Short mmCIF file of C-alpha atoms in Angstrom, two decimals:
data_model
loop_
_atom_site.label_atom_id
_atom_site.label_comp_id
_atom_site.label_asym_id
_atom_site.label_seq_id
_atom_site.Cartn_x
_atom_site.Cartn_y
_atom_site.Cartn_z
CA THR A 1 -8.99 77.58 -43.83
CA LEU A 2 -12.18 78.39 -45.71
CA ASN A 3 -12.37 78.27 -49.50
CA HIS A 4 -14.48 80.52 -51.69
CA ARG A 5 -17.53 78.33 -50.95
CA GLY A 6 -17.07 78.73 -47.22
CA GLU A 7 -15.98 75.09 -46.79
CA ARG A 8 -13.25 74.08 -44.41
CA VAL A 9 -10.31 72.79 -46.42
CA VAL A 10 -6.67 71.87 -46.11
CA SER A 11 -4.68 73.88 -48.71
CA ARG A 12 -1.23 73.76 -50.17
CA VAL A 13 0.04 76.78 -52.24
CA LEU A 14 3.15 76.58 -54.45
CA PRO A 15 4.59 79.18 -56.92
CA VAL A 16 4.87 78.17 -60.60
CA LYS A 17 8.45 78.85 -61.71
CA GLY A 18 8.95 81.32 -64.56
CA THR A 19 5.46 82.78 -64.11
CA ASP A 20 3.61 84.90 -61.65
CA TRP A 21 1.09 82.11 -61.17
CA TRP A 22 0.41 80.11 -58.02
CA LEU A 23 -0.69 76.49 -57.81
CA VAL A 24 -3.30 75.86 -55.11
CA ALA A 25 -4.25 72.29 -54.00
CA GLU A 26 -7.01 71.86 -51.49
CA SER A 27 -8.91 68.99 -49.90
CA ARG A 28 -12.19 69.33 -48.09
CA LEU A 29 -11.97 68.22 -44.46
CA ALA A 30 -15.41 66.63 -44.64
CA GLU A 31 -14.22 64.21 -47.36
CA ALA A 32 -10.98 63.49 -45.48
CA ASP A 33 -12.89 62.87 -42.25
CA GLY A 34 -15.38 60.60 -44.05
CA THR A 35 -12.60 58.57 -45.63
CA ALA A 36 -10.79 58.33 -42.31
CA GLU A 37 -14.01 57.25 -40.60
CA ARG A 38 -14.62 54.58 -43.26
CA HIS A 39 -11.05 53.36 -42.90
CA ALA A 40 -11.38 53.38 -39.14
CA LEU A 41 -14.63 51.39 -39.34
CA TRP A 42 -12.98 48.81 -41.58
CA ILE A 43 -10.01 48.60 -39.22
CA VAL A 44 -12.28 48.20 -36.21
CA ALA A 45 -14.36 45.62 -38.06
CA GLY A 46 -11.21 43.73 -39.00
CA LEU A 47 -9.98 43.80 -35.43
CA LEU A 48 -13.33 42.54 -34.16
CA LEU A 49 -13.32 39.76 -36.74
CA GLY A 50 -9.77 38.88 -35.73
CA ILE A 51 -10.71 38.80 -32.05
CA VAL A 52 -13.75 36.63 -32.81
CA ALA A 53 -11.60 34.28 -34.91
CA ILE A 54 -8.96 34.02 -32.18
CA ALA A 55 -11.63 33.43 -29.52
CA THR A 56 -13.35 30.81 -31.68
CA THR A 57 -10.07 29.05 -32.42
CA SER A 58 -9.09 29.11 -28.75
CA ARG A 59 -12.47 27.75 -27.75
CA VAL A 60 -12.23 24.95 -30.31
CA LEU A 61 -8.71 24.09 -29.12
CA VAL A 62 -9.84 24.09 -25.49
CA GLN A 63 -12.84 21.90 -26.35
CA ARG A 64 -10.61 19.48 -28.26
CA ARG A 65 -8.20 19.34 -25.31
CA VAL A 66 -11.07 18.78 -22.89
CA LEU A 67 -12.48 16.03 -25.11
CA ARG A 68 -9.04 14.43 -25.43
CA LEU A 69 -8.49 14.53 -21.67
CA SER A 70 -12.01 13.25 -21.10
CA ALA A 71 -11.38 10.35 -23.48
CA GLN A 72 -8.11 9.56 -21.69
CA GLU A 73 -9.82 9.71 -18.29
CA GLN A 74 -12.62 7.46 -19.52
CA SER A 75 -10.07 4.99 -20.88
CA GLN A 76 -8.15 5.03 -17.58
CA GLN A 77 -11.41 4.65 -15.66
CA ARG A 78 -12.35 1.63 -17.79
CA GLU A 79 -8.93 0.09 -17.12
CA ARG A 80 -9.29 0.72 -13.40
CA LEU A 81 -12.73 -0.87 -13.41
CA LYS A 82 -11.37 -3.90 -15.28
CA THR A 83 -8.56 -4.22 -12.74
CA LEU A 84 -10.98 -3.90 -9.82
CA ALA A 85 -13.30 -6.47 -11.37
CA LEU A 86 -10.36 -8.85 -11.85
CA LEU A 87 -9.21 -8.36 -8.26
CA GLU A 88 -12.77 -8.88 -7.03
CA ALA A 89 -13.04 -12.11 -9.03
CA ILE A 90 -9.72 -13.36 -7.65
CA ALA A 91 -10.65 -12.43 -4.07
CA GLN A 92 -14.02 -14.16 -4.30
CA SER A 93 -12.58 -17.29 -5.93
CA THR A 94 -9.76 -18.02 -3.48
CA GLY A 95 -10.23 -20.20 -0.44
CA ASP A 96 -8.15 -17.83 1.70
CA ALA A 97 -9.96 -15.20 3.75
CA ILE A 98 -9.20 -11.70 2.44
CA TYR A 99 -10.43 -8.64 4.32
CA ALA A 100 -9.73 -4.98 5.09
CA LYS A 101 -10.62 -2.76 8.04
CA ASP A 102 -10.65 1.00 8.56
CA LEU A 103 -8.72 2.82 11.28
CA ASP A 104 -11.56 2.17 13.74
CA GLY A 105 -11.36 -1.59 13.14
CA ARG A 106 -14.59 -1.85 11.14
CA TYR A 107 -14.63 -4.24 8.18
CA ILE A 108 -14.75 -2.36 4.87
CA PHE A 109 -14.15 -5.42 2.67
CA CYS A 110 -14.35 -9.19 3.05
CA ASN A 111 -14.57 -11.98 0.52
CA ARG A 112 -16.84 -15.00 0.82
CA ALA A 113 -14.16 -17.09 2.51
CA ALA A 114 -13.69 -14.45 5.23
CA ALA A 115 -17.43 -14.16 5.84
CA ASP A 116 -17.79 -17.97 5.94
CA GLY A 117 -14.91 -18.21 8.42
CA ILE A 118 -16.65 -15.75 10.71
CA GLY A 119 -19.89 -17.68 10.31
CA ARG A 120 -21.91 -14.79 8.91
CA GLY A 121 -22.96 -13.37 5.55
CA PRO A 122 -20.86 -10.58 3.95
CA ALA A 123 -23.58 -7.99 4.64
CA GLU A 124 -23.49 -8.94 8.32
CA VAL A 125 -19.72 -8.42 8.48
CA LEU A 126 -19.24 -5.09 6.68
CA GLY A 127 -19.37 -2.08 8.98
CA HIS A 128 -18.83 -4.13 12.14
CA ASP A 129 -15.75 -4.57 14.33
CA ASN A 130 -14.23 -7.58 16.10
CA ALA A 131 -16.18 -7.05 19.32
CA GLU A 132 -19.45 -7.26 17.38
CA LEU A 133 -18.50 -10.40 15.45
CA PHE A 134 -16.57 -12.64 17.86
CA ALA A 135 -16.72 -13.92 21.40
CA PRO A 136 -14.90 -11.62 23.86
CA GLU A 137 -11.73 -13.74 24.16
CA VAL A 138 -11.46 -14.18 20.38
CA ALA A 139 -12.16 -10.49 19.74
CA ALA A 140 -9.46 -9.51 22.24
CA GLN A 141 -6.91 -11.81 20.51
CA VAL A 142 -7.73 -10.60 16.98
CA THR A 143 -7.79 -6.93 18.02
CA ALA A 144 -4.40 -7.23 19.74
CA ASN A 145 -2.92 -8.75 16.57
CA ASP A 146 -4.51 -6.01 14.43
CA ARG A 147 -2.91 -3.31 16.57
CA SER A 148 0.45 -5.05 16.49
CA ALA A 149 0.30 -5.26 12.69
CA MET A 150 -0.60 -1.57 12.39
CA ALA A 151 2.47 -0.68 14.46
CA GLN A 152 4.84 -2.51 12.07
CA GLU A 153 6.31 -1.22 8.81
CA GLN A 154 6.12 -4.66 7.19
CA PRO A 155 3.28 -7.22 7.17
CA THR A 156 3.33 -9.61 10.13
CA VAL A 157 2.23 -13.25 10.40
CA PHE A 158 0.07 -14.37 13.33
CA GLU A 159 -1.54 -17.65 14.32
CA GLU A 160 -5.08 -17.13 15.55
CA CYS A 161 -7.62 -19.53 17.02
CA LEU A 162 -11.01 -18.59 15.69
CA SER A 163 -14.03 -20.13 17.36
CA THR A 164 -17.54 -19.82 15.95
CA ALA A 165 -20.85 -21.33 16.95
CA ALA A 166 -20.21 -24.23 14.56
CA ASP A 167 -16.55 -25.15 15.19
CA ALA A 168 -13.04 -23.85 15.84
CA HIS A 169 -10.29 -23.12 13.34
CA VAL A 170 -6.60 -22.30 13.47
CA LEU A 171 -5.74 -19.49 11.06
CA GLN A 172 -2.36 -18.34 9.81
CA SER A 173 -3.00 -14.63 9.25
CA THR A 174 -0.79 -12.14 7.42
CA LYS A 175 -1.71 -8.59 8.40
CA GLY A 176 -0.33 -5.19 7.43
CA ARG A 177 -1.09 -1.51 7.11
CA LEU A 178 -3.38 -0.39 4.28
CA LEU A 179 -1.93 2.76 2.65
CA ASP A 180 -3.44 5.37 0.32
CA ALA A 181 -1.74 6.90 -2.74
CA GLN A 182 0.16 9.36 -0.49
CA GLY A 183 1.49 6.59 1.74
CA ARG A 184 -0.80 7.40 4.67
CA ALA A 185 -2.29 4.57 6.72
CA ILE A 186 -6.05 4.34 6.16
CA GLY A 187 -6.60 0.96 7.77
CA MET A 188 -5.28 -2.58 7.63
CA PHE A 189 -5.56 -5.61 5.36
CA GLY A 190 -5.44 -9.28 6.20
CA VAL A 191 -5.11 -12.61 4.43
CA SER A 192 -5.89 -15.68 6.57
CA ARG A 193 -5.42 -19.33 5.65
CA ASP A 194 -7.08 -22.15 7.53
CA VAL A 195 -4.27 -24.42 8.81
CA THR A 196 -6.47 -26.45 11.15
CA GLY A 197 -5.85 -29.68 9.23
CA THR A 198 -2.10 -29.11 9.15
CA ARG A 199 -1.92 -28.40 12.86
CA GLU A 200 -4.02 -31.48 13.64
CA ALA A 201 -1.73 -33.64 11.48
CA GLU A 202 1.33 -32.22 13.24
CA ARG A 203 -0.24 -32.89 16.62
CA ALA A 204 -1.15 -36.43 15.58
CA LEU A 205 2.42 -37.03 14.44
CA ARG A 206 3.81 -35.74 17.72
CA ASP A 207 1.36 -37.93 19.64
CA SER A 208 2.33 -40.93 17.50
CA GLU A 209 6.03 -40.32 18.06
CA ALA A 210 5.45 -39.94 21.80
CA HIS A 211 3.47 -43.17 21.85
CA TYR A 212 6.17 -44.98 19.87
CA ARG A 213 8.89 -43.79 22.21
CA SER A 214 6.91 -44.76 25.28
CA VAL A 215 6.34 -48.29 23.95
CA VAL A 216 9.89 -48.80 22.68
CA SER A 217 11.42 -47.47 25.87
CA VAL A 218 9.87 -50.25 28.03
CA MET A 219 10.73 -53.13 25.69
CA ASN A 220 13.34 -55.68 26.86
CA GLU A 221 14.71 -56.00 23.33
CA GLY A 222 17.32 -53.50 22.31
CA ILE A 223 16.24 -51.32 19.40
CA ILE A 224 18.72 -49.15 17.48
CA VAL A 225 17.95 -46.79 14.61
CA SER A 226 20.86 -45.87 12.33
CA ASP A 227 21.36 -43.99 9.09
CA PRO A 228 22.66 -45.57 5.83
CA GLN A 229 26.24 -44.84 6.92
CA GLY A 230 25.76 -46.82 10.14
CA ARG A 231 25.65 -43.84 12.50
CA VAL A 232 23.27 -44.40 15.42
CA LEU A 233 20.36 -42.00 15.42
CA SER A 234 18.44 -43.33 18.43
CA CYS A 235 18.11 -46.32 20.67
CA ASN A 236 16.02 -47.53 23.59
CA PRO A 237 17.28 -48.18 27.16
CA ALA A 238 17.61 -51.91 26.47
CA ALA A 239 20.00 -51.22 23.60
CA GLU A 240 22.02 -48.93 25.81
CA ARG A 241 22.35 -51.62 28.43
#
């Protein structure tokens, strides 16, 4: 309604008991609207401040989490690098040939012993396959063993004759599938030990035994070999007679 000044007001009229008077209470709408607007502005400002505070807190928490994860990843990366460095040191220090090939048969890793056994430098070995590094007959033998190892679930031991321009070697090679973290085959690994000296010693022993038997067998004297309990282990034809 309008009051006597022509202002829009909200009025409340109540009778005064025991009299013919009336009590009139009025409030101008302009003042009420202004107060409401001020309250609304404070509420909106408070909400905005709250939103900013929540966003800031969330951002700080996210940044802390990212930093924590980053620190953990860096620590894990350092540990992995230490492990790789240790494995590299071990591989380069051993006298056994250690190597790895991809699914196409190309060398992706070889230690010094492996490169020396092939008769080339490590840089000349990496990225090449058997056909590029060995004579045809040797390459065919090594490739056949590689394929056989890739077809097996467990590592397999082979004996390989490796000939280079300098000399020939007999290698006892353990080969198996190289798997990734998901268990998928990504190539093969190999560890080869030079057993040339052992095989030569075994052959010399066999030759010596054969020579001994051939000499003893033609002797006129009887020769008997027995154990400590007196059981006959061997004898020559003269002893049999």
